[in-house]
GROMACS .gro file of C-alpha atoms in nm:
model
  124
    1UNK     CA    1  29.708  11.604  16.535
    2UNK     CA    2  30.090  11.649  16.490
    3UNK     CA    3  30.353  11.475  16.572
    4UNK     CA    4  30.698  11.533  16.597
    5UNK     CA    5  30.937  11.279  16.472
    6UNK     CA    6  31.144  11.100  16.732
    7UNK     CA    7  31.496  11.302  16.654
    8UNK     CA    8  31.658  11.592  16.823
    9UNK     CA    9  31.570  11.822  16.523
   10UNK     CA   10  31.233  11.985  16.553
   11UNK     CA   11  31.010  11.768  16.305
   12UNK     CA   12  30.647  11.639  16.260
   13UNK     CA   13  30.402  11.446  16.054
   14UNK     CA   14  30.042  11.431  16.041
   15UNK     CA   15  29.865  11.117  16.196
   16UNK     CA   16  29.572  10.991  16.114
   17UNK     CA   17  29.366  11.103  16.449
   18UNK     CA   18  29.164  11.408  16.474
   19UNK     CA   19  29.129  11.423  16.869
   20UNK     CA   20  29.276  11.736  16.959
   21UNK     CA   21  29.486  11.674  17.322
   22UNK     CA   22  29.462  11.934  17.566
   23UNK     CA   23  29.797  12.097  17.625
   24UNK     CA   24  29.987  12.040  17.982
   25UNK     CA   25  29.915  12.352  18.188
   26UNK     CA   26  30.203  12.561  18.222
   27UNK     CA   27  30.307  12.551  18.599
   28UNK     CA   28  30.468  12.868  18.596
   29UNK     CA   29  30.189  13.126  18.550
   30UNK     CA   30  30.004  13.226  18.826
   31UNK     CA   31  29.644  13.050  18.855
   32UNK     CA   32  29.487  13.390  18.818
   33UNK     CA   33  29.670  13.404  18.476
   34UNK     CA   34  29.531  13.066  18.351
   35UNK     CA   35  29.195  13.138  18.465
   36UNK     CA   36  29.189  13.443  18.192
   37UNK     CA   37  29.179  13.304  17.821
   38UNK     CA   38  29.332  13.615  17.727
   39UNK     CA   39  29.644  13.580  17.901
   40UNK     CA   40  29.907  13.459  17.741
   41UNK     CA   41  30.256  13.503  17.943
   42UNK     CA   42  30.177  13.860  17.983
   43UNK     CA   43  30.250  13.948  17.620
   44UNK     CA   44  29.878  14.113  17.545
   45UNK     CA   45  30.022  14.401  17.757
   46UNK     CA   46  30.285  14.483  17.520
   47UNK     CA   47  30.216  14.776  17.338
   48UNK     CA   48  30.555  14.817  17.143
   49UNK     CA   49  30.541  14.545  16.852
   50UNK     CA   50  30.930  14.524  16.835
   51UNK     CA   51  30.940  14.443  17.221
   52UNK     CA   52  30.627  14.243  17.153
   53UNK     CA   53  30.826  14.035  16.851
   54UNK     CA   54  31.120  13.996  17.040
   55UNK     CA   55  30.936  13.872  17.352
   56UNK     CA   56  30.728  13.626  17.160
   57UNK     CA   57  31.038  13.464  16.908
   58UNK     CA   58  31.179  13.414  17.288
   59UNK     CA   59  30.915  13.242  17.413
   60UNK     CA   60  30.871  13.016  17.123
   61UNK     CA   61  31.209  12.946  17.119
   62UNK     CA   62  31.185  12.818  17.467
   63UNK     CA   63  30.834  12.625  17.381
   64UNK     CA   64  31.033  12.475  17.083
   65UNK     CA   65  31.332  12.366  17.329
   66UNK     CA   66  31.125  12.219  17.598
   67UNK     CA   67  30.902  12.030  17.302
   68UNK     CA   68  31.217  11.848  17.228
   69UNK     CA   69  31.381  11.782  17.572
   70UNK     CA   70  31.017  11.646  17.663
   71UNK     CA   71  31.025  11.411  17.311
   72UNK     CA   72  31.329  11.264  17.435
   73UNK     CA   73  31.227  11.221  17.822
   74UNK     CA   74  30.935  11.035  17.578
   75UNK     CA   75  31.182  10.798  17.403
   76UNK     CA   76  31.357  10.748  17.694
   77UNK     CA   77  31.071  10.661  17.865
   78UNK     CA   78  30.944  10.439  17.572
   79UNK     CA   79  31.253  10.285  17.534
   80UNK     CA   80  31.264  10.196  17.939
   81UNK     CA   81  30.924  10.050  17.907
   82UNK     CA   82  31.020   9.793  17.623
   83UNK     CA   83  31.322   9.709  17.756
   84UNK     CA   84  31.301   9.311  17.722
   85UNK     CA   85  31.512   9.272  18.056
   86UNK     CA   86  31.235   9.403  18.272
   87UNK     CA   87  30.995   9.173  18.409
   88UNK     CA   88  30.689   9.432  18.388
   89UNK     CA   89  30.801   9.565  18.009
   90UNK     CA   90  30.505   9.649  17.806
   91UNK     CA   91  30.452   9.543  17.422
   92UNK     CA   92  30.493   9.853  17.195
   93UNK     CA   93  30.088   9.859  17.113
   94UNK     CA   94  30.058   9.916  17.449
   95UNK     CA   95  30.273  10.203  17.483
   96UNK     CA   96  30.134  10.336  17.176
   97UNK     CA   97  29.832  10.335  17.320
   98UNK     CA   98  29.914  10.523  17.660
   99UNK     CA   99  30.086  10.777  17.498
  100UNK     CA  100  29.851  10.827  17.188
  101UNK     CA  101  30.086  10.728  16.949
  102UNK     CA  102  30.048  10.492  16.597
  103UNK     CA  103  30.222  10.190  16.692
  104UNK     CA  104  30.508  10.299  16.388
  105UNK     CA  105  30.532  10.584  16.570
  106UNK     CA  106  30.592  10.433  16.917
  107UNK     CA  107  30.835  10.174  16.732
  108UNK     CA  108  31.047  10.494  16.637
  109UNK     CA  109  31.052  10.630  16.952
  110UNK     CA  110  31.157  10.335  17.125
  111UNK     CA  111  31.450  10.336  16.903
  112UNK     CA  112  31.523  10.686  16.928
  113UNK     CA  113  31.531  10.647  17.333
  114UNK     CA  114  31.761  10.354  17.293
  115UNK     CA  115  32.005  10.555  17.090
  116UNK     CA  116  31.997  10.830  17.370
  117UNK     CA  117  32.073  10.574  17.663
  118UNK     CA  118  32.329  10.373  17.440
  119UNK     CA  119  32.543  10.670  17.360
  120UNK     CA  120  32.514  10.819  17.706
  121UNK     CA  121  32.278  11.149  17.586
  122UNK     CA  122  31.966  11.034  17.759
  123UNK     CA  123  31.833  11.328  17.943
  124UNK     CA  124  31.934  11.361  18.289
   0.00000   0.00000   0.00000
């Protein structure tokens, strides 16, 4: 499995794990769309491989853009979580656990999500 490093630059790492996790269904196809493995964001009806390069770099550029705005909701998240002020804050092992992370890993992100909140970045 990889993971991305807990910065704003795309990054990642190898861990240890080899349980594949199911991605997070993307809301915006239609249902009919999901239901054929085939389908893909209606690119396998492109029959012009420039419009079918340029269509594709743009969706992985968006994929790539939401993968990072989601690792920092994470780290903000993480960071929130082991906050030591809140009554119901959660060790990092545990966190690491819930969201299938190494406990390094988890350390690092709670880090990373402090930065965001401290200097006012955090994702809104």
């Amino acid at each position: 499995m990889y993971m991305c490093e807990p910065k704003q630059a795309p990054g990642g790492r190898e861990s240890g794990g080899t349980r594949r996790l199911k991605p997070a269904q993307l809301l915006f196809e239609p249902p009919e769309a999901v239901a054929d493995p085939e389908h893909f964001f209606d690119l396998e009806s492109i029959e012009d491989p420039r419009e079918l390069l340029a269509r594709s770099t743009e969706l992985a550029l968006a994929f790539r853009a939401a993968a990072d705005r989601a690792t920092e909701y994470q780290a903000v998240a993480a960071a929130q979580l082991a906050d030591p002020r809140r009554f119901d804050r959660l060790p990092t092992a545990v966190i690491a656990e819930r969201a299938e992370w190494s406990e390094d890993y988890a350390k690092k992100m709670v880090e990373f999500g402090r930065g965001l909140l401290r200097d006012g970045s955090a994702v809104e």
